mmCIF file of C-alpha atoms in Angstrom:
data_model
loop_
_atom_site.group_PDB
_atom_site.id
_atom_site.type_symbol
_atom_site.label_atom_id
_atom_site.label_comp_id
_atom_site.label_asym_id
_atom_site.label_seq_id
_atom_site.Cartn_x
_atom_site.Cartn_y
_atom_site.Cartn_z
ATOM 1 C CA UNK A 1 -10.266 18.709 10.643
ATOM 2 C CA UNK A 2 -11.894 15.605 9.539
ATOM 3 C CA UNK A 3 -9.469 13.029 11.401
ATOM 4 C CA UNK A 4 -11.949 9.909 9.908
ATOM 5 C CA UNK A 5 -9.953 11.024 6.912
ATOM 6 C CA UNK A 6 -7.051 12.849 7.720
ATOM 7 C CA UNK A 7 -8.492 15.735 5.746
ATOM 8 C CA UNK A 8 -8.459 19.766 6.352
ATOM 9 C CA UNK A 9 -11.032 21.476 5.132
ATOM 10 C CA UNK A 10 -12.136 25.486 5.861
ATOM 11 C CA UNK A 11 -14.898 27.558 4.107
ATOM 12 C CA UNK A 12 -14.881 31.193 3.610
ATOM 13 C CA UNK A 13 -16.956 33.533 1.868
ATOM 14 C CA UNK A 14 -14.109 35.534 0.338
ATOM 15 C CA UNK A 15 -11.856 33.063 -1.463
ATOM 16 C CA UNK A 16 -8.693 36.032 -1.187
ATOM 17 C CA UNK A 17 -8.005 34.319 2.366
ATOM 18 C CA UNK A 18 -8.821 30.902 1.849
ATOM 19 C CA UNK A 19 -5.563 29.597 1.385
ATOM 20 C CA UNK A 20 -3.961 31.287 4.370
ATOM 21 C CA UNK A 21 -6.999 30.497 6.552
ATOM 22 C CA UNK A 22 -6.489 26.522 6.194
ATOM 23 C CA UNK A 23 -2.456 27.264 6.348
ATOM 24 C CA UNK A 24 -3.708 28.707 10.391
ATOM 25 C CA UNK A 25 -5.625 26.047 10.572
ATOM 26 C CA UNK A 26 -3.142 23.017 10.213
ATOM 27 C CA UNK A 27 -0.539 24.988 12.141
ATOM 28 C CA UNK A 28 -2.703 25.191 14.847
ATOM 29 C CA UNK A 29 -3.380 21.170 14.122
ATOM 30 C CA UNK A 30 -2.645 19.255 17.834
ATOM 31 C CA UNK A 31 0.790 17.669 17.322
ATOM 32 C CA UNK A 32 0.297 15.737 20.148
ATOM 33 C CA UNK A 33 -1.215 16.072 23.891
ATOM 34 C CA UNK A 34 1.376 19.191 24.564
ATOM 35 C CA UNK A 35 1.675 20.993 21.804
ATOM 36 C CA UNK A 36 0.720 22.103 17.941
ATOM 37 C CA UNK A 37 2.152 21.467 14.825
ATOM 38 C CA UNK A 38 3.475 25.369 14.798
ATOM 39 C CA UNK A 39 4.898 24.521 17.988
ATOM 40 C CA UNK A 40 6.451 21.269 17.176
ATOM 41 C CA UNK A 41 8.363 23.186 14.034
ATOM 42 C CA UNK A 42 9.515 26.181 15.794
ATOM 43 C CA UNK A 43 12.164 27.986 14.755
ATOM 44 C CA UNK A 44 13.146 25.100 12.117
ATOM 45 C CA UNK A 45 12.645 27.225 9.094
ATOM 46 C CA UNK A 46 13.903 24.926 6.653
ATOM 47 C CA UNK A 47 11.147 22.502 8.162
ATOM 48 C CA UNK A 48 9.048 25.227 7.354
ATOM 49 C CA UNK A 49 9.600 26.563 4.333
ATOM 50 C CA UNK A 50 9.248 22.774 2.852
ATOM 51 C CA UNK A 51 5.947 22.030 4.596
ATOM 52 C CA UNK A 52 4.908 25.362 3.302
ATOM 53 C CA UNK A 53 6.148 24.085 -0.723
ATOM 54 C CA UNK A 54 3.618 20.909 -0.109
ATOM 55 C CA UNK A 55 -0.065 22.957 1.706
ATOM 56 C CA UNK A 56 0.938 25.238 -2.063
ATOM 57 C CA UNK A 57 1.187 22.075 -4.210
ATOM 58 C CA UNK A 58 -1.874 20.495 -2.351
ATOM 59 C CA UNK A 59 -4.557 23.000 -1.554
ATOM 60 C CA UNK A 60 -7.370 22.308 -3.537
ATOM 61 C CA UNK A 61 -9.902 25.846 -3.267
ATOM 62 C CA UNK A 62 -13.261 25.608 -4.118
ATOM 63 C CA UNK A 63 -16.579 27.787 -4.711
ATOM 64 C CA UNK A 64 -19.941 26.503 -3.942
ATOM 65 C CA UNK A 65 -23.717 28.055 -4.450
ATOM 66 C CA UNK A 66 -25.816 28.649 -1.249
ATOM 67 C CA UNK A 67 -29.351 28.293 -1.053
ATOM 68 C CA UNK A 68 -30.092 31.673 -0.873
ATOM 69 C CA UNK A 69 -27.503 32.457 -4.305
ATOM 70 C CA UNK A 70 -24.287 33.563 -2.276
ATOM 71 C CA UNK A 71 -21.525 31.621 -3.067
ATOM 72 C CA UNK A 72 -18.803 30.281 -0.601
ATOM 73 C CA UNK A 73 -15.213 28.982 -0.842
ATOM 74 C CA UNK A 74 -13.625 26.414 0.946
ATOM 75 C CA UNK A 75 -9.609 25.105 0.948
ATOM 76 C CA UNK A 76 -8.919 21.388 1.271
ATOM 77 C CA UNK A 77 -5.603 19.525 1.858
ATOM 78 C CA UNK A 78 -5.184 16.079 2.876
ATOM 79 C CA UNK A 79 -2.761 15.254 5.504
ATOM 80 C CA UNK A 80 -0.524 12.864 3.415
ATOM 81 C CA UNK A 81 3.316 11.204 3.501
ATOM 82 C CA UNK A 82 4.607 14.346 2.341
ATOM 83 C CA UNK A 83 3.631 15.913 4.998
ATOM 84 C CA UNK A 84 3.913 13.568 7.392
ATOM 85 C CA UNK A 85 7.602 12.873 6.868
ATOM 86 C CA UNK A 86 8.710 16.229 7.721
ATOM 87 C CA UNK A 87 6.163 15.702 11.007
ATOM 88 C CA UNK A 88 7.492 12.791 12.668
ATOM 89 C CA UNK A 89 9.112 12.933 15.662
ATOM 90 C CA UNK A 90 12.594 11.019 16.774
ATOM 91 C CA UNK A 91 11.753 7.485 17.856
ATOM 92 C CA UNK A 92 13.625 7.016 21.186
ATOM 93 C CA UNK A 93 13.877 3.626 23.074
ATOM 94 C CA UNK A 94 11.164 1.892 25.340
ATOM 95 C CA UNK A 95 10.779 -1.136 27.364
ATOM 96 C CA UNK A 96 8.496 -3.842 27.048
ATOM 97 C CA UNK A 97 5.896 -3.802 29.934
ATOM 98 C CA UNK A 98 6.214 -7.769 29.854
ATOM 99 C CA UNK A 99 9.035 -9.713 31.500
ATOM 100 C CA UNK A 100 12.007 -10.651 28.686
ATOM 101 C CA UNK A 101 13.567 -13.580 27.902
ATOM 102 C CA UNK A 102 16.765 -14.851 27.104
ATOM 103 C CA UNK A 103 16.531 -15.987 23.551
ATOM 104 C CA UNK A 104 19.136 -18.878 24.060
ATOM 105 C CA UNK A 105 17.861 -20.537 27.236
ATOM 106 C CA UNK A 106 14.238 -18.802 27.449
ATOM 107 C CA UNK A 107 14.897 -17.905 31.531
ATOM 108 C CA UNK A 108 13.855 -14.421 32.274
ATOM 109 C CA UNK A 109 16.537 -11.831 32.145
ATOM 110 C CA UNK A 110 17.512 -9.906 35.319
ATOM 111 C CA UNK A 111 16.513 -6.231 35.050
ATOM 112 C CA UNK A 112 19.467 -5.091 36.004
ATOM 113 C CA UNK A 113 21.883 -7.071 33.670
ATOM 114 C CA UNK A 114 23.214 -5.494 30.885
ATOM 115 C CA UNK A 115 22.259 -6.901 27.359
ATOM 116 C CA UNK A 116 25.254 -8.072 25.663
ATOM 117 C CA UNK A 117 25.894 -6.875 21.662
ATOM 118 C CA UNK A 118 24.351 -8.983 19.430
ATOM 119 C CA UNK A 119 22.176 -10.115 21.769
ATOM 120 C CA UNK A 120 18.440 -9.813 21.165
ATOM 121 C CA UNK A 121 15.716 -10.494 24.415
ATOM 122 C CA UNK A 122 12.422 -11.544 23.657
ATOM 123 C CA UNK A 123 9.216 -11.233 25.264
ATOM 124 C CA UNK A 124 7.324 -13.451 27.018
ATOM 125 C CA UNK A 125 4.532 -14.570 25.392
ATOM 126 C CA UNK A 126 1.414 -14.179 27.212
ATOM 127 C CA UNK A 127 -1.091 -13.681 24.372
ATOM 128 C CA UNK A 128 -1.388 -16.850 22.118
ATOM 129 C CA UNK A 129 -4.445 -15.304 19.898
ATOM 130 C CA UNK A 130 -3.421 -14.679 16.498
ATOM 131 C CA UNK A 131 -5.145 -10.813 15.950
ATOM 132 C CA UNK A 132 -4.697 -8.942 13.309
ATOM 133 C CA UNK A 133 -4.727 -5.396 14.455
ATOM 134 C CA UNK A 134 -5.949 -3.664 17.739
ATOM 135 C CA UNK A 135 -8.998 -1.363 18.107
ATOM 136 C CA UNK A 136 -8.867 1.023 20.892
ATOM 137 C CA UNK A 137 -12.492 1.775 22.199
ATOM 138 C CA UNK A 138 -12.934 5.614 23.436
ATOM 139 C CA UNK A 139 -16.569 6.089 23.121
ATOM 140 C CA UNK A 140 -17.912 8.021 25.657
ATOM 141 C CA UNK A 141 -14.871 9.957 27.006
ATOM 142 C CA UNK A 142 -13.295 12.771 26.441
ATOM 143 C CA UNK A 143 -10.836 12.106 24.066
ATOM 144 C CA UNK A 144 -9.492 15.164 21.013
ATOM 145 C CA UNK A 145 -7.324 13.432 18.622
ATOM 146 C CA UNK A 146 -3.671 14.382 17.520
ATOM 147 C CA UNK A 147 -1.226 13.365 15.188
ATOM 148 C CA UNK A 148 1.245 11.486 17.123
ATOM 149 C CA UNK A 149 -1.219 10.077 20.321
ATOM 150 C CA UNK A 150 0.408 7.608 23.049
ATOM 151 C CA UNK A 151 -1.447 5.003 24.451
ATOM 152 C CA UNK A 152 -0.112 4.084 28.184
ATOM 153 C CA UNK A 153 -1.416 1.594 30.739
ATOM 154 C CA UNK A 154 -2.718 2.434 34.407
ATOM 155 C CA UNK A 155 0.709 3.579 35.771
ATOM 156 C CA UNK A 156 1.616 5.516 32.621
ATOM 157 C CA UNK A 157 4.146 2.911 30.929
ATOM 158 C CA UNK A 158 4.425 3.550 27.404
ATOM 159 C CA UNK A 159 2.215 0.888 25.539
ATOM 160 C CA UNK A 160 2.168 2.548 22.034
ATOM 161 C CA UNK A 161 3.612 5.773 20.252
ATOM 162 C CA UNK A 162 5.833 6.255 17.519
ATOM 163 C CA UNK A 163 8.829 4.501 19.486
ATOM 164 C CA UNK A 164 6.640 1.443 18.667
ATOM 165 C CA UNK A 165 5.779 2.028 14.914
ATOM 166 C CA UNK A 166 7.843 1.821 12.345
ATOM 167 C CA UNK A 167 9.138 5.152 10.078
ATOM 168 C CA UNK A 168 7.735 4.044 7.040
ATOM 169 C CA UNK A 169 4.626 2.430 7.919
ATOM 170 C CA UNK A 170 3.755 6.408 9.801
ATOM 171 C CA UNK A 171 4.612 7.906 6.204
ATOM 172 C CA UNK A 172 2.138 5.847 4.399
ATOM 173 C CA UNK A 173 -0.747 5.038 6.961
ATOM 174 C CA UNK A 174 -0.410 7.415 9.950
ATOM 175 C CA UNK A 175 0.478 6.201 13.436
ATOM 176 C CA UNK A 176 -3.516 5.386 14.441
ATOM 177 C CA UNK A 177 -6.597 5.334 12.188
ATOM 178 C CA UNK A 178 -9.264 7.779 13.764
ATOM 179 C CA UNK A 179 -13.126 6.599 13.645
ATOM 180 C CA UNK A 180 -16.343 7.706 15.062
ATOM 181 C CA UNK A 181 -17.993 4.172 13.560
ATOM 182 C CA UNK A 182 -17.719 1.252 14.267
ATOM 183 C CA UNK A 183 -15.323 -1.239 11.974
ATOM 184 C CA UNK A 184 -15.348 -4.391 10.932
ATOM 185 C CA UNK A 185 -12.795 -6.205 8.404
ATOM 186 C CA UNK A 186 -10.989 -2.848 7.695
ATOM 187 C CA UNK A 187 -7.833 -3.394 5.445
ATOM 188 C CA UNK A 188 -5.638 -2.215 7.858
ATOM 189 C CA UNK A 189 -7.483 -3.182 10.661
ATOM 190 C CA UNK A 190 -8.418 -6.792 9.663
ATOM 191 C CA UNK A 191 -11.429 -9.600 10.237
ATOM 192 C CA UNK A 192 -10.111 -10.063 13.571
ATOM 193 C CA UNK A 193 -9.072 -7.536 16.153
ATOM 194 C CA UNK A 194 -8.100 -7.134 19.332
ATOM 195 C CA UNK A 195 -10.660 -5.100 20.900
ATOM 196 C CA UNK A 196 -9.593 -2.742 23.912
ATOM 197 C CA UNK A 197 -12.024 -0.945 26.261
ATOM 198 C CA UNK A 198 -10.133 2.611 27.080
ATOM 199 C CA UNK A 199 -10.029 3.588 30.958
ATOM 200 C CA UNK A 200 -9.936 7.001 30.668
ATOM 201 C CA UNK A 201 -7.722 9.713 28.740
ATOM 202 C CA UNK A 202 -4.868 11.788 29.875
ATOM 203 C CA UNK A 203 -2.735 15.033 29.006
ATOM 204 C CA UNK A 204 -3.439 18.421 28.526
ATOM 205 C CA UNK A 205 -5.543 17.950 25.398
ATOM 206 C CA UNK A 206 -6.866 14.981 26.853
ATOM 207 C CA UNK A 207 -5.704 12.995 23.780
ATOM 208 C CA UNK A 208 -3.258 10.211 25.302
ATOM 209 C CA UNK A 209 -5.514 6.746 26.015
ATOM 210 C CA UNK A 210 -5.165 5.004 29.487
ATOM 211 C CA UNK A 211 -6.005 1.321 29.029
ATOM 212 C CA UNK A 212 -5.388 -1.471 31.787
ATOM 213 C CA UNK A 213 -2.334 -3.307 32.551
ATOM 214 C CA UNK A 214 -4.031 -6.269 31.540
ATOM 215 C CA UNK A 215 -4.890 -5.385 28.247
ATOM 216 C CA UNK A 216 -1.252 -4.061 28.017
ATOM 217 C CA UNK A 217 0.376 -6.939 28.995
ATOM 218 C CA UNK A 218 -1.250 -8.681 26.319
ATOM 219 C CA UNK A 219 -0.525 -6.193 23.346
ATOM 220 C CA UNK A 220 3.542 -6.505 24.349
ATOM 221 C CA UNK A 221 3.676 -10.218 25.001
ATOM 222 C CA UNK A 222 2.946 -11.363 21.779
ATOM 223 C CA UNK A 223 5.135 -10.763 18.877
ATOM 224 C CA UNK A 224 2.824 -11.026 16.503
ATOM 225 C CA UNK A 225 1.032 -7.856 18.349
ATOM 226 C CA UNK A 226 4.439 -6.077 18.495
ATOM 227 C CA UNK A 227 4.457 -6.232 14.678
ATOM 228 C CA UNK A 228 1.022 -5.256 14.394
ATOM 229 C CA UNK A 229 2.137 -1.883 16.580
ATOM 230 C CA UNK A 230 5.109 -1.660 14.135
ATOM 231 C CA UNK A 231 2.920 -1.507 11.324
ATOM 232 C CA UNK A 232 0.767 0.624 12.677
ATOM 233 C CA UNK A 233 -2.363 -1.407 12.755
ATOM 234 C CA UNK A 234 -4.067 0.275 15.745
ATOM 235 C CA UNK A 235 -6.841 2.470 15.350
ATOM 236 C CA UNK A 236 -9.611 4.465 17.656
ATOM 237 C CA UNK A 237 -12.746 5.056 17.902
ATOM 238 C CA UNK A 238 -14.029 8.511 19.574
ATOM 239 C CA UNK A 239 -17.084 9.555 20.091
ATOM 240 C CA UNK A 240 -18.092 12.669 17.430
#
């Protein structure tokens, strides 16, 4: 899986199996850091039988020349919104690691006080930099990408996931964009980031991203860095 492009890609020297050998492959995909994509879908087999429509439509098969006159085949399929949609997990609430705000008086709300309808807390602002997206730095860890990563701070809040990002902007982009290079003025990415230095990875796959409470706190108190996580304007660099 090339996750630099969000592309899978299997070569065979038989091209009889090549089309069920990259269908193994993405179902065997990390979904996230507990499970696969086959065990995401399991036994929803409406779920699969449309996934399974799309790899048919997609699958591009190909035969190549060696050096020494064999030939080889290989199955691609890009990871797209097609797919995607039918991959995305239920968004379920989270809190803000910052302190909120009362919109009408700006005091800090007590924790314990229910919100009343139609009322809408904000968060304190604690970041006044305008950035326009948010680089997370994982070089030198150990870090295997998924689909659907979360990024928490030190004491495992929630910091970024798909309860951050918005349906839509998933479809079309993916929640993170994966890199083993560095970036600079990517479109989605922008001339002006907010670089963050990971602490260390968690999980079973060791593909969730620990960064500090201080670099937390200032991704969640800014609104203009809560849209960027909406829009899904976070990516990470691995190591290859």
């Amino acid at each position: 899986m090339n996750w630099n492009t969000m592309t899978l890609n299997v070569h065979l020297p038989n091209s009889s199996f090549a089309r069920d050998s990259l269908k193994k492959e993405f179902y065997q995909l990390p979904y996230d850091g507990q499970q696969t994509i086959g065990d995401f879908l399991g036994t929803d087999f409406n779920r699969w039988r449309r996934i399974e429509e799309i790899i048919n439509e997609d699958i591009s098969i190909g035969q190549y020349y060696l050096t020494d006159g064999g030939l080889e085949f290989s199955a691609q399929m890009k990871i797209g919104s097609k797919v995607l949609s039918l991959l995305i997990p239920e968004a379920k609430p989270v809190k803000l690691i910052v302190p909120m705000l009362c919109p009408c008086c700006g005091q800090e709300w007590p924790k314990d006080k229910p919100v009343p309808p139609g009322l809408e807390l904000i968060p304190k602002e604690v970041e006044s930099i305008e950035y326009t997206g948010i680089i997370i730095d994982c070089r030198g860890l150990k870090f295997n990408p998924t689909l659907f990563p979360k990024i928490y701070n030190e004491v495992l809040n929630e910091v970024y996931s798909v309860n951050f990002a918005s349906r839509g902007a998933i479809i079309d982009n993916g929640l993170v964009l994966y890199t083993t290079e560095e970036i600079y003025n990517h479109p989605r990415i922008g001339y002006n980031p907010l670089r963050i230095r990971a602490l260390g990875t968690t999980g079973q796959r060791f593909s969730d991203i620990q960064i500090s409470s201080y670099d937390a706190r200032r991704i969640h108190g800014s609104k203009k860095n809560l849209n960027l996580l909406k829009e899904c304007r976070v990516a990470i660099i691995f190591s290859p």
